[in-house]
């Protein structure tokens, strides 16, 4: 058998065990570790049991314990005398700013909570939130957490149809949104879209609207309420009630291998424990000294865990930025780092590659000397981008931590720790090792661990506190998606490929399923395909992720047109392709717009009718076409290539 990976990285805590071991069982060393971390939070009632795994794969962490997540993120710090510490330096895209201390944050969250109570919401009711990156987004999330109302934040760039399906799936009673948002220097309407989304969502009782741009909006009397009228009129005190450690905190939708997004469910005590622990150690965060900036959007898990819950639990001072990185100019991020003296900066490889494109002289024009830890998340970071990041933002001295995790894991799982960087040199492009308390393995098809120098599937072989507690309303899909592949061993299947190098360090290799990663955004091929075939011109569609120098992957679609559309296409190919790209953007959101749509006469299929994406990926990546012997009709690839060459 091959050499098992090393275990020293978890500071005396067991990592992976041999195949066949009932690994789904909790490891007492790991649970004891997490109990120690959980004690750093404020519990109104201590837990009776650290981990109850008797109903696996449904975990219960800290069962019997009671806490209030918002109290832990806000009130606790004010009570300890830190009310005057800045919680957020907010920068609006047009240049407006707002400084929010912990005392301000407490008042705003209390007002918002009182407003939600006045609407008759009670613990357990779901609240949908689609907002730009404005302080009200944080107030809204924390007010929900305070009242035990699971929130479902929907990224601002998602289409009305995408918002509608998320509201419907969670049966949200309230939608919190804005009149509009600033995007690249212009005010863009938002409420038009949310009105379209809520035209057919019977569960929605009210729509609470933040005035951000001042644009004209349509108004439904009795349903729509202005934030500045309802919230601002409320009392700024509210007594937080503690909830069970397993009370649902939020649902966040993410793409899977099939068409409809999955509502990933996270709960309170375990999630907050791991969010706080990872934020504290991965960034070596020092409350009161550091200025921290995570550039994600609150619509993604990174925004939930590393803009809101983790940093606030750790009493961080954060930057919250509304806009895009190149508005009004490409030095915007560097300007903000300089302005606030940002010391901890967390972003995605796709942005680093954009910085590289914009030129190294740009960061050189700003004082970035306050930076002391740089983080990366969302996709594998290529070594060139890693080195550039460290050189041009980190003066070739700061640690760069490559953090691997997922919406489902809730918080970081695999990452180097800056505090250990002296003892264990960082490796550009490698996430290196599971964090203390976390156990992971790379296994082959049969679920057996691979050795050094080998690759396989990444699995998580012990429960962890921030793990998802299910897919909203779909227990079967939860079991099937994550726990069926290595059911015998009881492993969580992450959907990523990984490799151990000769030192036993982990390298993440990207998805092994039909999920694409475009600029760190997860989009399923099936989702884009179903949007395409919903268009009247399209008979069939196949979508693949092609390599892209900036976005990591880019969406490339192959479509077979219906008979009448084929006729139009012959006159001018752009007639069909332009509207199809726009159609996908309208169905899902601009992030899902294919970079390229190729009109082909047929799709390559096996004899059993399965589309051979591998061959289409070869075309999309401009590679030599691989083995075509399993095709039902071997001439299909030739005709596709011929057609593309003629086109
Ligand atoms: O493929 C992995 C990739 O992003 C996926 C998770 O996407 P999502 O749930 O949207 O969460 C993104 C933010 C945590 C993973 O399955 N991924 C994320 N971080 C890394 C990564 N791939 C390689 N290295 C990373 N650091």
XYZ file of C-alpha atoms and ligand atoms in Angstrom:
673
model
C 0.000 0.000 0.000
C 1.103 3.535 -0.592
C 2.619 5.754 2.070
C -0.074 7.520 4.081
C 0.107 11.314 4.278
C 1.780 12.865 7.303
C -0.194 13.798 10.373
C 2.027 16.304 12.195
C 0.154 19.273 10.767
C -2.702 19.035 13.219
C -0.540 19.544 16.254
C -1.036 16.152 17.782
C -4.576 15.706 16.548
C -5.372 12.733 14.390
C -5.943 13.367 10.690
C -6.813 10.553 8.365
C -6.932 6.935 9.343
C -6.573 3.792 7.290
C -9.288 2.657 4.905
C -12.015 0.565 6.461
C -11.842 2.330 9.813
C -15.345 3.611 10.719
C -14.102 7.140 10.137
C -17.438 8.831 10.368
C -17.140 8.332 14.110
C -16.120 11.415 16.042
C -12.548 11.546 17.230
C -12.387 12.559 20.915
C -9.241 14.611 20.327
C -10.976 16.646 17.639
C -14.163 17.199 19.611
C -12.149 18.252 22.663
C -10.298 20.742 20.499
C -13.549 22.279 19.262
C -15.031 22.398 22.744
C -12.051 24.543 23.723
C -12.745 26.882 20.803
C -16.461 27.087 21.545
C -15.699 28.231 25.083
C -14.413 31.490 23.647
C -17.973 32.417 22.731
C -20.650 33.615 25.111
C -23.098 30.795 25.918
C -26.181 31.488 27.879
C -26.392 27.823 28.708
C -23.490 25.395 28.275
C -23.844 22.381 26.017
C -24.492 18.896 27.312
C -22.608 17.119 24.530
C -19.950 18.458 22.175
C -20.937 16.303 19.207
C -23.909 14.050 18.711
C -23.304 12.038 15.522
C -25.891 9.381 16.235
C -28.076 10.616 13.369
C -25.177 10.870 10.880
C -24.780 12.532 8.445
C -26.882 15.051 10.384
C -24.547 16.419 13.028
C -25.490 18.148 16.247
C -22.720 20.184 17.745
C -22.920 21.574 21.266
C -26.381 20.161 21.765
C -28.232 21.486 24.734
C -26.195 24.705 24.592
C -27.890 28.039 23.992
C -26.412 31.233 22.576
C -27.337 34.259 20.517
C -25.131 34.706 17.470
C -25.739 38.458 17.159
C -25.038 38.981 20.864
C -21.710 37.249 20.345
C -20.896 39.375 17.314
C -21.969 42.730 18.717
C -23.334 43.258 22.246
C -20.662 41.205 23.959
C -17.946 43.558 22.689
C -19.874 46.658 23.733
C -20.454 45.144 27.183
C -16.705 44.534 27.464
C -16.000 48.244 26.890
C -15.194 48.215 23.164
C -18.236 50.186 22.011
C -16.063 52.915 20.509
C -13.980 50.523 18.409
C -14.787 50.725 14.710
C -16.546 47.639 13.423
C -16.779 48.805 9.809
C -15.136 51.446 7.685
C -17.671 51.463 4.884
C -16.746 52.865 1.454
C -19.540 53.443 -1.001
C -18.761 53.172 -4.668
C -19.499 56.854 -5.413
C -17.086 57.843 -2.623
C -19.528 58.268 0.283
C -18.318 56.733 3.529
C -19.655 55.716 6.908
C -17.862 54.727 10.094
C -19.747 52.252 12.257
C -18.518 51.518 15.765
C -19.584 48.454 17.732
C -21.931 50.697 19.747
C -23.439 52.018 16.482
C -23.732 48.483 15.186
C -25.583 47.385 18.295
C -28.068 50.240 17.943
C -28.640 49.553 14.251
C -29.067 45.825 14.746
C -31.519 46.421 17.613
C -33.551 48.870 15.518
C -33.644 46.438 12.630
C -34.614 43.561 14.922
C -37.435 45.639 16.413
C -38.627 46.462 12.900
C -38.709 42.781 11.938
C -40.609 41.989 15.120
C -43.139 44.704 14.276
C -43.844 42.817 11.036
C -44.907 39.808 13.050
C -41.931 37.600 12.217
C -41.141 34.911 14.739
C -38.161 32.591 15.233
C -37.853 30.123 12.394
C -39.440 32.362 9.715
C -37.181 32.809 6.703
C -36.040 36.198 5.403
C -34.630 36.714 1.904
C -32.070 39.474 1.464
C -30.906 40.907 -1.844
C -28.862 44.006 -1.185
C -25.743 45.718 -2.447
C -22.673 45.884 -0.189
C -24.094 48.523 2.121
C -24.140 48.531 5.931
C -27.845 47.656 5.964
C -26.935 44.244 4.543
C -24.933 43.494 7.689
C -27.603 45.005 9.959
C -30.237 42.853 8.279
C -28.252 39.619 8.616
C -27.445 40.272 12.269
C -31.034 41.283 13.073
C -32.187 37.974 11.594
C -29.577 36.095 13.613
C -30.663 37.950 16.738
C -34.276 36.883 16.285
C -33.591 33.345 15.112
C -34.886 34.107 11.596
C -32.811 32.101 9.103
C -31.688 34.434 6.341
C -31.231 33.566 2.718
C -28.947 36.130 1.113
C -29.144 36.204 -2.667
C -26.239 37.752 -4.584
C -27.224 41.137 -6.064
C -26.193 40.035 -9.543
C -28.696 37.176 -9.670
C -31.677 37.518 -11.984
C -35.306 37.915 -10.843
C -35.914 34.295 -11.842
C -33.036 33.111 -9.653
C -34.289 35.219 -6.739
C -37.831 33.961 -7.217
C -36.824 30.299 -7.075
C -34.774 30.885 -3.918
C -37.632 32.744 -2.198
C -40.051 30.004 -3.195
C -37.820 27.154 -2.044
C -37.313 28.684 1.410
C -40.852 30.131 1.565
C -39.466 33.434 2.802
C -41.959 35.806 4.388
C -39.919 38.963 4.047
C -37.616 40.260 1.332
C -35.116 42.985 2.200
C -33.803 44.840 -0.828
C -32.841 48.297 -2.136
C -34.191 50.727 -4.701
C -30.996 50.380 -6.679
C -27.264 49.848 -6.511
C -24.132 51.469 -7.854
C -22.293 49.429 -10.431
C -19.244 50.833 -12.189
C -20.216 54.418 -11.592
C -23.893 54.231 -12.460
C -27.004 53.796 -10.396
C -28.719 50.608 -11.533
C -32.284 49.786 -10.482
C -32.725 46.816 -8.172
C -36.337 46.949 -7.030
C -37.658 46.496 -10.584
C -36.041 43.090 -10.532
C -37.164 42.165 -7.040
C -40.734 43.222 -7.941
C -40.557 40.874 -10.887
C -39.274 38.121 -8.604
C -41.993 38.622 -5.996
C -44.855 38.879 -8.479
C -45.358 35.174 -7.995
C -44.111 34.313 -4.505
C -47.143 33.927 -2.242
C -45.019 33.434 0.885
C -43.745 37.044 0.777
C -45.762 39.289 3.094
C -43.547 42.363 3.045
C -40.709 43.907 1.083
C -38.432 46.179 3.102
C -36.621 48.618 0.814
C -33.406 50.509 1.571
C -33.085 53.812 -0.273
C -29.609 53.664 -1.747
C -29.682 55.424 -5.118
C -32.868 57.494 -4.805
C -34.179 56.191 -8.129
C -37.874 55.950 -8.959
C -39.519 52.744 -7.786
C -42.912 51.156 -8.224
C -44.669 50.678 -4.885
C -47.140 48.081 -3.658
C -49.073 49.662 -0.793
C -49.413 47.452 2.218
C -46.571 45.179 1.125
C -43.648 47.528 0.524
C -42.033 49.456 3.355
C -39.155 51.907 3.353
C -36.286 50.977 5.628
C -35.748 54.618 6.664
C -39.386 54.895 7.711
C -39.822 51.586 9.468
C -36.376 50.872 10.933
C -35.303 54.373 11.843
C -38.432 54.864 13.943
C -37.685 51.886 16.192
C -36.152 51.789 19.631
C -32.420 51.146 19.555
C -32.496 48.651 22.380
C -33.537 45.047 22.192
C -32.951 42.197 24.603
C -31.403 39.265 22.741
C -32.860 35.848 23.422
C -30.647 32.767 23.301
C -31.395 29.965 20.852
C -30.417 26.355 20.686
C -26.913 25.740 19.296
C -28.527 23.917 16.382
C -31.062 26.638 15.584
C -30.859 27.373 11.820
C -28.796 30.503 11.167
C -28.988 30.718 7.396
C -29.673 29.048 4.109
C -27.338 29.824 1.234
C -27.989 28.527 -2.253
C -25.169 27.102 -4.277
C -24.843 25.256 -7.547
C -24.646 21.515 -7.722
C -24.319 19.102 -10.574
C -28.017 19.171 -11.394
C -30.135 22.112 -12.475
C -31.667 23.607 -9.349
C -29.435 25.281 -6.746
C -29.213 23.640 -3.345
C -30.175 25.508 -0.184
C -27.239 24.770 2.091
C -28.339 24.925 5.713
C -26.072 26.212 8.474
C -26.846 26.403 12.167
C -25.581 28.537 15.035
C -23.120 27.294 17.667
C -20.803 25.081 15.640
C -20.790 27.453 12.683
C -19.867 30.469 14.787
C -17.198 28.500 16.649
C -15.387 27.505 13.468
C -15.966 30.873 11.769
C -14.343 32.675 14.703
C -11.531 30.172 15.190
C -10.509 30.119 11.534
C -10.685 33.881 11.125
C -8.562 34.376 14.231
C -5.841 31.892 13.357
C -5.665 32.044 9.573
C -5.231 35.786 9.660
C -3.453 35.854 13.019
C -6.070 38.471 13.832
C -5.434 40.863 16.721
C -8.587 42.692 17.800
C -8.157 46.444 18.130
C -4.849 46.467 16.200
C -5.642 44.969 12.838
C -7.683 46.411 10.004
C -9.142 43.544 8.043
C -10.657 43.514 4.582
C -12.383 40.613 2.892
C -13.322 41.686 -0.624
C -16.090 39.120 -1.190
C -19.753 39.947 -1.624
C -22.106 39.110 1.232
C -24.101 37.096 -1.301
C -21.483 34.314 -1.105
C -20.383 32.122 1.773
C -17.098 34.018 2.031
C -19.081 37.170 2.762
C -21.163 35.389 5.398
C -18.284 33.795 7.264
C -15.454 36.258 6.688
C -17.195 39.632 6.430
C -19.961 39.129 8.953
C -19.818 36.262 11.451
C -16.124 35.372 11.915
C -14.656 38.879 12.068
C -17.441 40.292 14.228
C -17.207 37.383 16.664
C -13.506 38.272 16.935
C -14.133 42.018 17.370
C -12.429 42.911 14.123
C -12.263 46.339 12.545
C -13.158 45.716 8.917
C -13.385 47.539 5.635
C -16.676 47.052 3.794
C -16.537 48.166 0.167
C -19.550 48.546 -2.067
C -17.989 48.775 -5.479
C -16.037 47.008 -8.172
C -12.221 46.953 -8.016
C -11.705 49.145 -11.075
C -14.218 51.906 -10.373
C -13.425 54.722 -10.664
C -9.869 53.513 -11.353
C -7.793 50.339 -11.212
C -5.933 51.414 -8.102
C -9.119 51.518 -6.007
C -8.257 48.580 -3.750
C -4.720 49.830 -3.145
C -6.084 53.278 -2.384
C -8.460 51.785 0.216
C -5.696 49.666 1.776
C -3.589 52.809 2.116
C -6.462 54.944 3.408
C -7.440 52.619 6.252
C -4.083 50.977 6.885
C -5.453 47.537 6.034
C -3.261 44.839 7.600
C -5.148 41.645 6.656
C -6.472 41.316 3.116
C -8.513 38.402 1.790
C -9.392 38.102 -1.881
C -9.745 35.719 -4.820
C -7.147 34.581 -7.384
C -9.240 36.006 -10.225
C -8.780 39.523 -8.835
C -5.060 38.965 -8.340
C -4.822 37.961 -12.000
C -6.684 41.145 -12.940
C -4.193 43.171 -10.877
C -1.403 41.417 -12.778
C -3.020 42.483 -16.037
C -3.414 46.057 -14.878
C 0.308 46.231 -14.147
C 2.725 45.998 -11.260
C 3.455 49.701 -11.212
C -0.070 50.305 -9.905
C 0.342 48.797 -6.397
C 3.777 50.426 -6.318
C 2.129 53.852 -6.302
C 0.462 53.258 -2.930
C 1.683 52.687 0.590
C 0.786 49.071 1.256
C 3.290 48.618 4.070
C 0.571 47.939 6.654
C -0.311 44.600 5.036
C 0.880 41.649 7.095
C -1.212 38.641 6.005
C -2.694 38.024 2.549
C -5.382 35.441 1.951
C -6.717 33.711 -1.145
C -9.977 31.817 -1.638
C -12.381 30.480 -4.213
C -10.273 28.495 -6.642
C -6.793 27.062 -6.925
C -4.274 29.917 -6.947
C -1.662 29.441 -9.625
C 1.915 29.810 -8.321
C 2.599 32.863 -10.554
C -0.383 34.698 -9.095
C 0.661 33.655 -5.571
C 4.168 35.034 -6.099
C 2.915 38.232 -7.686
C 0.486 38.756 -4.802
C 3.172 38.315 -2.200
C 5.701 40.449 -4.087
C 3.549 43.389 -5.077
C 1.139 43.563 -2.165
C 3.168 41.837 0.507
C 6.640 43.329 -0.167
C 7.872 39.737 -0.537
C 7.616 39.206 3.193
C 3.989 38.613 4.202
C 2.546 35.120 4.418
C 0.029 34.276 1.694
C -2.549 31.804 2.962
C -4.391 29.747 0.368
C -7.636 28.735 2.052
C -9.684 25.804 0.767
C -13.309 25.410 1.764
C -16.860 25.443 0.366
C -20.326 26.824 0.994
C -21.027 23.416 2.527
C -18.070 23.404 4.908
C -19.148 26.803 6.270
C -15.606 27.850 7.138
C -12.018 27.225 6.077
C -10.853 23.610 6.318
C -7.438 23.495 4.666
C -4.936 26.328 4.887
C -1.471 27.155 6.118
C -1.286 29.181 9.334
C 0.841 32.343 9.313
C 1.987 31.676 12.861
C 3.647 28.507 11.596
C 5.084 30.029 8.426
C 8.570 30.307 9.922
C 8.676 26.666 10.930
C 6.977 25.354 7.812
C 7.660 27.340 4.657
C 4.650 28.303 2.573
C 4.290 26.784 -0.866
C 2.941 28.900 -3.705
C -0.184 27.198 -5.010
C -0.697 24.720 -2.174
C -3.292 24.920 0.590
C -0.933 22.556 2.414
C -2.738 20.910 5.334
C -6.029 20.613 7.199
C -6.349 23.044 10.078
C -6.109 21.823 13.647
C -9.400 20.155 14.492
C -10.045 19.217 10.865
C -9.421 15.919 9.191
C -9.209 15.355 5.450
C -7.878 12.696 3.131
C -7.237 12.112 -0.548
C -8.613 8.800 -1.694
C -8.913 6.737 -4.844
C -12.118 5.462 -6.445
C -12.427 2.755 -3.829
C -12.047 5.184 -0.952
C -8.499 4.101 -0.108
C -5.984 6.793 0.844
C -3.478 7.666 -1.865
C 0.172 8.189 -1.106
C 2.617 11.024 -1.558
C 2.953 12.140 -5.126
C -0.485 10.751 -5.952
C -3.831 12.353 -6.642
C -7.443 11.409 -6.021
C -10.636 12.738 -4.487
C -10.647 15.059 -1.524
C -12.813 13.768 1.331
C -13.498 14.954 4.862
C -13.440 11.990 7.144
C -14.557 13.426 10.471
C -17.458 15.734 11.288
C -16.551 19.411 11.775
C -18.513 22.100 13.632
C -19.404 24.383 10.685
C -20.485 21.514 8.443
C -23.749 21.900 6.577
C -26.704 20.393 8.387
C -28.496 19.459 5.211
C -30.041 20.788 2.020
C -33.159 22.805 2.749
C -36.169 20.562 2.261
C -34.273 17.758 0.532
C -32.788 15.136 2.806
C -32.353 12.643 0.006
C -30.332 15.014 -2.120
C -28.108 15.781 0.877
C -27.330 12.114 1.404
C -26.925 11.461 -2.302
C -24.715 14.455 -3.134
C -22.208 14.270 -0.324
C -22.430 10.935 1.455
C -23.226 8.258 -1.126
C -19.969 8.183 -3.057
C -17.949 6.866 -0.107
C -20.878 5.601 1.938
C -19.075 2.555 3.218
C -16.320 4.655 4.748
C -18.697 7.424 5.822
C -16.675 10.141 4.082
C -17.976 13.517 2.970
C -17.258 13.828 -0.759
C -16.181 17.386 -1.524
C -16.323 17.185 -5.325
C -12.709 18.373 -5.664
C -9.633 16.588 -6.895
C -6.470 16.858 -4.803
C -2.898 15.620 -4.728
C -0.296 15.019 -2.056
C 3.167 16.218 -3.015
C 6.335 14.463 -1.924
C 6.269 16.319 1.409
C 2.675 15.256 2.016
C 1.283 18.744 1.384
C -2.120 19.085 -0.273
C -2.686 20.643 -3.689
C -6.264 21.291 -4.757
C -6.887 20.435 -8.380
C -10.368 21.835 -9.078
C -13.769 20.189 -9.394
C -14.165 16.618 -10.498
C -17.884 17.036 -11.234
C -19.873 19.203 -13.631
C -19.520 22.320 -11.544
C -17.585 25.203 -13.110
C -15.646 27.826 -11.204
C -15.785 31.186 -12.960
C -13.999 33.982 -11.089
C -14.507 31.944 -7.924
C -18.261 31.658 -8.585
C -19.746 28.213 -8.640
C -21.961 27.581 -11.633
C -23.211 24.204 -12.759
C -23.084 23.166 -16.383
C -26.635 21.815 -15.988
C -27.935 25.192 -14.821
C -26.602 26.963 -17.933
C -27.746 24.133 -20.186
C -31.285 24.291 -18.881
C -31.317 28.065 -19.396
C -30.154 27.551 -22.987
C -32.667 24.852 -23.888
C -35.439 27.032 -22.459
C -34.780 29.380 -25.402
C -37.047 28.730 -28.396
C -34.115 28.560 -30.861
C -32.233 25.833 -29.005
C -32.817 22.134 -29.467
C -29.899 20.851 -27.395
C -27.063 22.340 -25.399
C -23.882 21.173 -23.699
C -21.795 23.430 -21.511
C -18.196 23.015 -20.404
C -15.715 25.047 -18.385
C -12.728 26.107 -20.494
C -9.430 27.332 -19.076
C -9.295 31.136 -18.854
C -6.251 33.174 -17.925
C -8.187 35.663 -15.793
C -11.360 33.999 -14.570
C -9.876 30.529 -13.976
C -12.610 28.915 -15.997
C -14.941 30.408 -18.583
C -18.257 29.073 -19.766
C -18.302 27.651 -23.285
C -21.591 26.401 -24.685
C -22.252 24.156 -27.650
C -25.766 24.447 -29.011
C -27.739 22.605 -31.617
C -30.397 24.892 -33.039
C -33.982 23.998 -33.851
C -34.795 23.678 -37.552
C -36.219 27.175 -38.095
C -33.470 28.864 -36.087
C -30.858 27.004 -38.121
C -32.175 28.802 -41.126
C -31.643 32.257 -39.538
C -28.227 31.206 -38.352
C -26.976 30.583 -41.867
C -27.430 34.232 -42.748
C -25.541 35.622 -39.795
C -24.278 33.624 -36.820
C -24.436 36.603 -34.462
C -28.227 36.679 -34.861
C -28.524 33.663 -32.659
C -25.510 33.809 -30.393
C -25.945 37.363 -29.048
C -29.522 36.866 -27.868
C -28.632 33.469 -26.424
C -25.898 34.940 -24.258
C -28.302 37.645 -23.125
C -30.925 35.009 -22.444
C -28.626 33.090 -20.084
C -27.760 36.332 -18.272
C -31.464 37.075 -17.857
C -32.292 33.562 -16.664
C -29.484 33.165 -14.131
C -27.479 36.384 -13.899
C -24.625 38.081 -15.766
C -22.030 35.847 -14.058
C -23.419 32.870 -15.962
C -23.170 34.465 -19.411
C -21.142 32.118 -21.640
C -17.865 33.541 -22.912
C -18.502 31.722 -26.126
C -21.413 29.901 -27.741
C -20.620 27.579 -30.612
C -23.398 26.506 -32.910
C -22.796 22.882 -33.897
C -24.740 20.414 -36.037
C -24.761 17.693 -33.352
C -23.378 16.940 -29.904
C -20.898 14.119 -29.357
C -22.650 11.303 -27.488
C -21.885 7.812 -26.334
C -24.026 4.922 -27.476
C -26.063 5.275 -24.296
C -26.744 8.919 -25.173
C -24.418 10.560 -22.642
C -22.786 13.755 -23.869
C -19.009 13.435 -23.988
C -17.993 16.671 -22.357
C -14.359 15.638 -22.324
C -14.278 16.054 -26.102
C -16.084 19.368 -25.973
C -13.586 20.572 -23.366
C -10.821 19.700 -25.819
C -12.505 21.883 -28.438
C -13.127 24.710 -25.961
C -9.504 24.622 -24.810
C -8.216 24.421 -28.369
C -6.516 21.109 -27.701
C -6.143 18.103 -29.852
C -9.307 16.018 -29.575
C -8.947 12.966 -27.328
C -10.109 9.415 -27.856
C -13.385 9.292 -29.821
C -13.838 5.519 -29.982
C -16.734 5.444 -27.509
C -18.770 7.885 -29.589
C -21.958 6.520 -31.122
C -21.042 8.327 -34.311
C -17.318 8.929 -34.627
C -17.766 11.486 -37.402
C -19.518 13.981 -35.096
C -16.316 15.551 -33.811
C -15.035 16.003 -37.349
C -18.207 17.773 -38.391
C -18.124 19.990 -35.293
C -14.555 20.995 -36.030
C -15.253 21.474 -39.685
C -18.246 23.671 -38.887
C -16.247 25.773 -36.457
C -13.430 26.167 -38.940
C -15.898 27.321 -41.623
C -17.673 29.624 -39.187
O -13.549 23.721 -6.083
C -13.332 24.309 -4.819
C -13.176 25.802 -4.989
O -14.450 26.361 -4.775
C -15.396 25.333 -4.457
C -16.371 25.844 -3.444
O -17.089 26.918 -3.990
P -18.075 27.749 -3.093
O -18.972 26.832 -2.360
O -18.705 28.770 -3.958
O -17.167 28.439 -2.022
C -16.186 29.345 -2.453
C -15.577 30.027 -1.266
C -15.163 29.143 -0.158
C -14.565 24.199 -3.951
O -15.229 22.964 -4.080
N -12.214 26.375 -4.029
C -12.487 27.201 -3.011
N -11.341 27.583 -2.407
C -10.325 26.979 -3.049
C -10.888 26.195 -4.088
N -10.115 25.449 -4.892
C -8.793 25.461 -4.693
N -8.189 26.190 -3.740
C -8.899 26.968 -2.900
N -8.283 27.692 -1.981
